[in-house]
Short mmCIF file of C-alpha atoms in Angstrom, two decimals:
data_model
loop_
_atom_site.label_atom_id
_atom_site.label_comp_id
_atom_site.label_asym_id
_atom_site.label_seq_id
_atom_site.Cartn_x
_atom_site.Cartn_y
_atom_site.Cartn_z
CA MET A 1 153.61 162.09 211.34
CA SER A 2 152.21 164.25 213.99
CA GLN A 3 148.91 162.70 213.79
CA THR A 4 150.53 159.14 214.35
CA ARG A 5 152.49 160.51 217.17
CA GLY A 6 149.44 161.97 218.73
CA ARG A 7 147.60 158.78 218.53
CA TYR A 8 150.62 156.75 220.14
CA ASP A 9 150.59 159.30 222.94
CA PHE A 10 146.88 158.97 223.37
CA CYS A 11 147.27 155.11 223.75
CA ILE A 12 150.06 155.33 226.26
CA GLY A 13 148.02 157.90 228.20
CA LEU A 14 145.24 155.29 228.08
CA VAL A 15 147.22 152.58 229.38
CA LEU A 16 148.77 154.47 232.04
CA ALA A 17 145.45 155.87 233.42
CA MET A 18 143.66 152.14 233.47
CA SER A 19 147.02 150.85 235.12
CA SER A 20 146.39 153.52 237.68
CA SER A 21 143.13 152.49 238.70
CA ILE A 22 143.98 148.94 238.83
CA PHE A 23 146.92 149.60 241.15
CA ILE A 24 145.06 152.18 243.20
CA GLY A 25 141.72 149.73 243.51
CA GLY A 26 143.96 146.86 244.52
CA SER A 27 145.63 148.80 247.04
CA PHE A 28 142.27 149.15 249.19
CA ILE A 29 142.22 145.43 249.30
CA LEU A 30 145.94 144.78 250.22
CA LYS A 31 145.61 147.47 253.09
CA LYS A 32 142.32 145.80 254.14
CA LYS A 33 143.81 142.24 254.16
CA GLY A 34 146.61 143.69 256.26
CA LEU A 35 144.45 145.20 258.55
CA LEU A 36 142.05 142.11 259.02
CA ARG A 37 145.33 139.89 260.01
CA LEU A 38 146.37 142.45 262.75
CA ALA A 39 142.70 142.22 264.01
CA ARG A 40 142.93 138.44 264.01
CA LYS A 41 146.32 138.85 266.03
CA GLY A 42 144.70 140.90 268.54
CA SER A 43 146.53 144.13 267.83
CA MET A 44 145.18 147.47 268.46
CA ARG A 45 143.10 148.38 265.55
CA ALA A 46 143.58 151.49 263.39
CA GLY A 47 139.91 152.42 264.04
CA GLN A 48 140.91 152.49 267.75
CA GLY A 49 144.07 154.85 267.20
CA GLY A 50 146.55 152.02 266.67
CA HIS A 51 149.40 152.10 264.27
CA ALA A 52 150.46 148.32 264.33
CA TYR A 53 149.71 148.30 260.55
CA LEU A 54 153.05 149.86 260.04
CA LYS A 55 154.61 146.48 260.77
CA GLU A 56 152.28 144.50 258.31
CA TRP A 57 153.94 143.90 255.06
CA LEU A 58 150.60 143.42 253.19
CA TRP A 59 149.64 147.21 254.36
CA TRP A 60 152.82 148.41 252.90
CA ALA A 61 152.33 146.37 249.88
CA GLY A 62 148.84 148.40 249.54
CA LEU A 63 150.66 151.64 250.07
CA LEU A 64 153.30 151.02 247.39
CA SER A 65 150.46 149.75 245.18
CA MET A 66 148.76 153.07 245.56
CA GLY A 67 151.92 154.93 245.08
CA ALA A 68 152.56 153.20 241.86
CA GLY A 69 148.95 154.08 240.88
CA GLU A 70 149.38 157.75 241.49
CA VAL A 71 152.78 158.21 239.70
CA ALA A 72 151.06 156.32 236.69
CA ASN A 73 148.00 158.69 236.69
CA PHE A 74 150.38 161.71 237.04
CA ALA A 75 152.30 160.49 234.12
CA ALA A 76 148.98 159.96 232.13
CA TYR A 77 148.50 163.52 232.11
CA ALA A 78 151.63 164.15 230.21
CA PHE A 79 150.25 161.95 227.41
CA ALA A 80 146.31 162.12 227.13
CA PRO A 81 144.03 164.98 227.95
CA ALA A 82 142.56 165.44 231.60
CA THR A 83 139.02 164.90 230.11
CA LEU A 84 140.07 161.20 229.48
CA VAL A 85 142.53 160.29 232.53
CA THR A 86 140.47 162.05 235.27
CA PRO A 87 137.29 160.10 234.54
CA LEU A 88 138.95 156.79 234.25
CA GLY A 89 140.13 157.34 237.82
CA ALA A 90 136.50 156.07 238.52
CA LEU A 91 137.57 152.38 237.53
CA SER A 92 139.44 152.08 240.70
CA VAL A 93 136.11 151.89 242.49
CA LEU A 94 134.99 149.18 240.22
CA VAL A 95 138.28 147.14 240.59
CA SER A 96 137.94 147.54 244.32
CA ALA A 97 134.50 146.24 244.40
CA ILE A 98 135.25 143.17 242.29
CA LEU A 99 138.21 142.34 244.11
CA SER A 100 136.77 142.88 247.31
CA SER A 101 134.07 140.27 246.55
CA PHE A 102 136.56 137.62 245.59
CA PHE A 103 139.16 138.29 248.51
CA LEU A 104 137.43 139.81 251.16
CA ASN A 105 133.77 138.18 250.87
CA GLU A 106 132.13 141.40 250.99
CA LYS A 107 128.99 141.85 249.20
CA LEU A 108 127.18 144.63 247.66
CA ASN A 109 123.31 144.73 247.41
CA LEU A 110 121.65 145.76 244.26
CA HIS A 111 121.06 149.51 245.94
CA GLY A 112 124.68 149.45 246.58
CA LYS A 113 125.47 148.41 242.81
CA ILE A 114 123.17 150.92 241.56
CA GLY A 115 124.24 153.55 243.84
CA CYS A 116 128.05 152.62 242.99
CA LEU A 117 127.35 152.99 239.28
CA LEU A 118 125.39 156.41 239.79
CA SER A 119 128.39 157.65 241.87
CA ILE A 120 130.63 156.66 239.07
CA LEU A 121 128.59 158.36 236.39
CA GLY A 122 127.96 161.39 238.32
CA SER A 123 131.43 161.76 238.81
CA THR A 124 132.43 161.35 235.19
CA VAL A 125 129.92 163.74 234.02
CA MET A 126 131.03 166.39 236.52
CA VAL A 127 134.74 166.01 235.59
CA ILE A 128 133.71 166.09 231.78
CA HIS A 129 132.01 169.34 232.15
CA ALA A 130 134.39 170.89 234.47
CA PRO A 131 136.49 173.90 233.17
CA GLN A 132 139.94 173.67 232.24
CA GLU A 133 142.62 175.15 234.86
CA GLU A 134 144.66 178.12 233.96
CA GLU A 135 148.33 177.58 232.94
CA VAL A 136 150.72 178.47 235.68
CA GLU A 137 154.37 178.01 234.92
CA THR A 138 156.46 179.56 237.66
CA LEU A 139 156.40 179.35 241.55
CA SER A 140 155.92 183.30 241.44
CA GLU A 141 152.65 182.75 239.64
CA MET A 142 151.61 179.91 241.91
CA SER A 143 152.64 182.00 244.98
CA HIS A 144 150.14 184.72 243.65
CA LYS A 145 147.36 182.07 243.14
CA LEU A 146 147.87 180.73 246.81
CA GLY A 147 147.67 184.33 248.28
CA ASP A 148 144.35 184.99 246.65
CA PRO A 149 141.89 185.91 249.55
CA GLY A 150 139.30 183.46 247.93
CA PHE A 151 141.55 180.56 248.26
CA VAL A 152 142.80 181.78 251.64
CA VAL A 153 139.41 181.62 253.09
CA PHE A 154 138.75 178.24 251.22
CA ALA A 155 141.88 176.80 253.04
CA THR A 156 141.18 178.05 256.33
CA LEU A 157 137.64 176.61 256.24
CA VAL A 158 138.95 173.12 255.18
CA VAL A 159 141.45 173.42 258.32
CA ILE A 160 138.78 174.43 260.68
CA VAL A 161 136.49 171.62 259.64
CA SER A 162 138.86 169.16 259.56
CA LEU A 163 140.06 170.00 263.09
CA ILE A 164 136.43 169.92 264.27
CA LEU A 165 136.00 166.49 262.62
CA ILE A 166 139.23 165.35 264.21
CA PHE A 167 138.85 166.37 267.86
CA VAL A 168 135.12 166.91 268.26
CA VAL A 169 133.09 164.80 265.90
CA GLY A 170 135.64 161.73 265.31
CA PRO A 171 135.85 160.60 268.86
CA ARG A 172 131.90 160.52 269.08
CA HIS A 173 130.73 159.26 265.90
CA GLY A 174 133.66 158.22 263.97
CA GLN A 175 133.18 154.47 264.87
CA THR A 176 129.67 154.38 263.46
CA ASN A 177 129.26 157.20 260.94
CA ILE A 178 131.09 156.32 257.64
CA LEU A 179 131.31 159.87 256.50
CA VAL A 180 133.17 161.29 259.37
CA TYR A 181 136.86 159.81 258.53
CA ILE A 182 136.43 159.96 254.93
CA THR A 183 135.32 163.33 254.99
CA ILE A 184 138.64 164.21 256.88
CA CYS A 185 140.67 162.30 254.10
CA SER A 186 138.73 164.12 251.13
CA VAL A 187 139.06 167.68 252.16
CA ILE A 188 142.63 167.57 253.23
CA GLY A 189 143.15 165.80 249.83
CA ALA A 190 142.05 168.78 248.07
CA LEU A 191 144.80 170.61 249.84
CA SER A 192 147.36 167.96 248.96
CA VAL A 193 146.39 168.01 245.38
CA SER A 194 147.09 171.86 245.28
CA CYS A 195 150.73 171.02 247.05
CA VAL A 196 151.27 168.38 244.29
CA LYS A 197 150.73 170.67 241.55
CA GLY A 198 153.19 173.40 243.10
CA LEU A 199 155.53 170.86 243.47
CA GLY A 200 155.41 169.87 239.92
CA ILE A 201 155.94 173.44 238.97
CA ALA A 202 158.98 173.71 241.16
CA ILE A 203 160.45 170.31 239.77
CA LYS A 204 160.22 171.69 236.30
CA GLU A 205 161.92 174.81 237.06
CA LEU A 206 164.54 172.74 239.07
CA LEU A 207 165.41 170.81 235.97
CA ALA A 208 165.54 174.10 234.02
CA GLY A 209 168.39 175.01 236.19
CA LYS A 210 166.49 177.75 238.33
CA PRO A 211 167.28 178.23 241.88
CA VAL A 212 164.06 176.79 243.26
CA LEU A 213 165.42 175.37 246.66
CA LYS A 214 166.09 178.94 247.56
CA HIS A 215 162.51 179.71 247.25
CA PRO A 216 160.42 179.55 250.49
CA LEU A 217 157.48 178.28 248.74
CA SER A 218 158.99 174.81 247.61
CA TRP A 219 159.62 173.99 251.49
CA ILE A 220 156.11 175.27 252.44
CA LEU A 221 154.51 172.83 249.96
CA LEU A 222 156.72 170.00 250.82
CA LEU A 223 155.98 170.36 254.51
CA SER A 224 152.26 170.73 253.84
CA LEU A 225 152.21 167.84 251.54
CA ILE A 226 153.92 165.47 254.18
CA VAL A 227 151.36 166.61 256.75
CA CYS A 228 148.10 166.41 254.54
CA VAL A 229 149.17 162.83 253.13
CA SER A 230 150.07 161.52 256.75
CA THR A 231 146.61 162.71 257.72
CA GLN A 232 144.89 160.98 254.72
CA ILE A 233 146.67 157.56 255.35
CA ASN A 234 145.64 157.51 258.99
CA TYR A 235 142.07 158.28 258.59
CA LEU A 236 141.68 156.48 255.45
CA ASN A 237 143.18 153.35 257.33
CA ARG A 238 140.46 153.99 260.20
CA ALA A 239 137.40 154.11 257.69
CA LEU A 240 138.83 150.64 255.88
CA ASP A 241 139.35 149.11 259.20
CA ILE A 242 135.76 149.79 260.62
CA PHE A 243 133.50 150.01 257.39
CA ASN A 244 133.00 147.50 254.43
CA THR A 245 135.61 148.40 251.72
CA SER A 246 132.85 148.25 248.98
CA ILE A 247 131.20 151.22 250.83
CA VAL A 248 134.32 153.18 251.67
CA THR A 249 136.12 153.14 248.09
CA PRO A 250 133.11 154.85 246.13
CA ILE A 251 132.21 157.49 248.89
CA TYR A 252 135.85 158.45 249.29
CA TYR A 253 136.26 158.83 245.44
CA VAL A 254 133.01 160.84 245.10
CA ILE A 255 133.86 163.18 247.94
CA PHE A 256 137.38 163.38 247.36
CA THR A 257 136.84 164.30 243.57
CA THR A 258 134.15 167.03 244.44
CA SER A 259 136.72 168.47 247.00
CA VAL A 260 139.26 168.64 244.35
CA LEU A 261 137.02 170.40 241.67
CA THR A 262 135.93 172.81 244.21
CA CYS A 263 139.72 173.72 245.27
CA SER A 264 140.77 173.71 241.67
CA ALA A 265 138.02 176.05 240.87
CA ILE A 266 138.60 178.70 243.60
CA LEU A 267 142.53 178.42 243.00
CA PHE A 268 142.59 178.88 239.35
CA LYS A 269 139.17 180.93 238.82
CA GLU A 270 137.86 178.38 236.17
CA TRP A 271 134.27 178.88 236.54
CA GLN A 272 134.08 182.34 235.12
CA HIS A 273 134.08 181.23 231.64
CA MET A 274 131.89 178.04 231.74
CA ALA A 275 129.26 177.89 229.29
CA ALA A 276 125.62 177.01 229.83
CA ASP A 277 125.86 173.43 229.09
CA ASP A 278 129.12 172.95 231.34
CA ILE A 279 127.13 174.44 234.06
CA ILE A 280 124.02 172.40 233.66
CA GLY A 281 126.31 169.07 233.30
CA THR A 282 128.34 169.97 236.48
CA PHE A 283 125.19 170.33 238.57
CA SER A 284 123.44 167.20 236.90
CA GLY A 285 126.65 165.22 237.83
CA PHE A 286 126.62 166.46 241.48
CA LEU A 287 122.99 165.84 242.07
CA THR A 288 123.62 162.04 240.40
CA ILE A 289 126.44 161.89 242.96
CA ILE A 290 124.24 162.65 245.91
CA VAL A 291 121.50 160.10 244.82
CA GLY A 292 124.22 157.31 244.48
CA ILE A 293 125.60 158.34 247.86
CA PHE A 294 122.29 157.98 249.26
CA LEU A 295 121.70 154.32 247.94
CA LEU A 296 125.33 153.44 249.02
CA HIS A 297 124.58 154.51 252.39
CA ALA A 298 120.98 154.10 253.27
CA PHE A 299 120.43 150.60 252.08
CA LYS A 300 124.00 148.87 252.70
CA ASP A 301 122.38 146.63 255.35
CA VAL A 302 119.26 145.57 253.12
CA ASN A 303 119.81 142.13 251.66
CA PHE A 304 118.33 142.62 248.32
CA THR A 305 119.44 141.05 244.96
CA LEU A 306 117.95 140.45 241.54
CA ALA A 307 117.08 136.99 242.56
CA ASN A 308 114.58 138.59 245.20
CA LEU A 309 112.98 140.92 242.59
CA PRO A 310 110.83 138.55 240.94
CA VAL A 311 109.29 137.28 244.23
CA SER A 312 108.97 140.87 245.47
CA LEU A 313 106.92 141.90 242.41
CA ARG A 314 104.67 138.77 242.80
CA LYS A 315 103.84 139.78 246.33
CA ASP A 316 103.21 143.33 245.31
CA ASP A 317 100.70 142.08 242.80
CA ARG A 318 98.96 139.59 245.22
CA GLU A 319 98.68 142.72 247.91
CA ALA A 320 97.36 144.98 245.03
CA ASN A 321 94.65 142.37 244.02
CA GLY A 322 93.74 141.77 247.74
CA THR A 323 92.12 138.27 247.96
CA LEU A 324 91.43 137.86 244.07
CA LEU A 325 93.74 134.92 243.65
CA SER A 326 92.62 132.42 240.62
CA THR A 327 91.46 128.99 241.60
CA TYR A 328 94.46 127.87 239.10
CA ASP A 329 97.13 129.59 241.09
CA CYS A 330 96.02 128.01 244.42
CA PHE A 331 94.78 124.41 243.48
CA ASN A 332 96.70 123.55 240.53
CA HIS A 333 99.86 123.02 242.41
CA GLU A 334 99.04 120.80 245.30
CA GLU A 335 102.07 121.20 247.13
CA GLU A 336 101.45 124.94 247.50
CA SER A 337 97.77 124.84 248.13
CA SER A 338 98.13 125.14 251.94
CA ALA A 339 100.54 128.16 251.66
CA CYS A 340 97.88 129.81 249.11
CA LEU A 341 95.11 129.31 251.46
CA GLY A 342 97.03 130.49 254.57
CA GLU A 343 97.79 133.49 252.35
CA ILE A 344 94.50 134.43 251.59
CA GLN A 345 93.21 133.91 255.19
CA SER A 346 95.80 136.25 256.31
CA THR A 347 95.14 138.75 253.71
CA GLU A 348 91.21 138.46 254.50
CA SER A 349 92.15 139.15 258.06
CA LEU A 350 94.17 142.08 257.33
CA SER A 351 91.64 143.44 255.12
CA ALA A 352 88.96 143.04 257.61
CA ARG A 353 91.05 144.63 260.20
CA ARG A 354 91.73 147.78 258.18
CA ASN A 355 87.95 148.06 257.25
CA GLY A 356 87.00 148.11 261.14
CA SER A 357 85.08 144.73 260.95
CA LEU A 358 85.08 142.63 264.11
CA SER A 359 84.80 139.41 262.26
CA ALA A 360 88.35 138.95 262.01
CA PHE A 361 88.71 138.78 265.58
#
């Protein structure tokens, strides 16, 4: 009976986690559609500091979709293990990329697709090998964790870095560098997750009949969560308004996941009991994420697909062989003979120039 119940709970958690990814991935598309409609109307864009999106129903639909996804994700942890639920959050990246190609006409080149895949694989490996958090059941225990010097230093650094990005780096480079606004969302998101965990403990104690509302930590966590979420929404909207959705979504997922894991490790002291294979797996996943981000960001403007790959290989072979093109390749196809001869002449000219010969001139 217990085994049947366990499988039933596992299936419920799996469905909730996948539903969460669909809702969250779709929320990016709805928000982007709303921002594009406002841009066509001539309203001040979110990337320029405007807040006209608050009057756009598509944007609110995206926000509600993201809220439903977060609720489903939170509920999934009650039924399925974290090693299943957390990696499935990467599916939202794939959902967003697929939907953006249909509804936003946004394309990912071959480098972007490989980078997206590497980012998802790296994040999944990193989460799987990440240590499990310690159990915290009361607000008093959570208060003790939040007062730890290590977490205080981490939270202070996050706030300082965020303020520098918001007031110094953002006005100068926010319109051109995709990492500025996304970094603000991600590092602030690490603090918001800690607030959510603390409020979850408070809700459990409230349902148990304990005087939680008299505890000052409950109100501090609630106020901090409102500030963090408001900041995340604002700067995520700016990033979506300026940059390609297929690029914003995976980069945001990667940096956000890394920030949350780092915050949880510092807050709950999880890394002290890690095995060697978990350490290797975590660092391997992190390096894979870095490579994925590089491919996504460095080659986003290069028009390169699988259809171009055979042509590129043929050109590489011809350049490697110099002017040794067979008579069959050039003269067996009459319609291509003039192009082949022109290519031979240009290659011979280039070779002569490289060798210092004046005959090419």
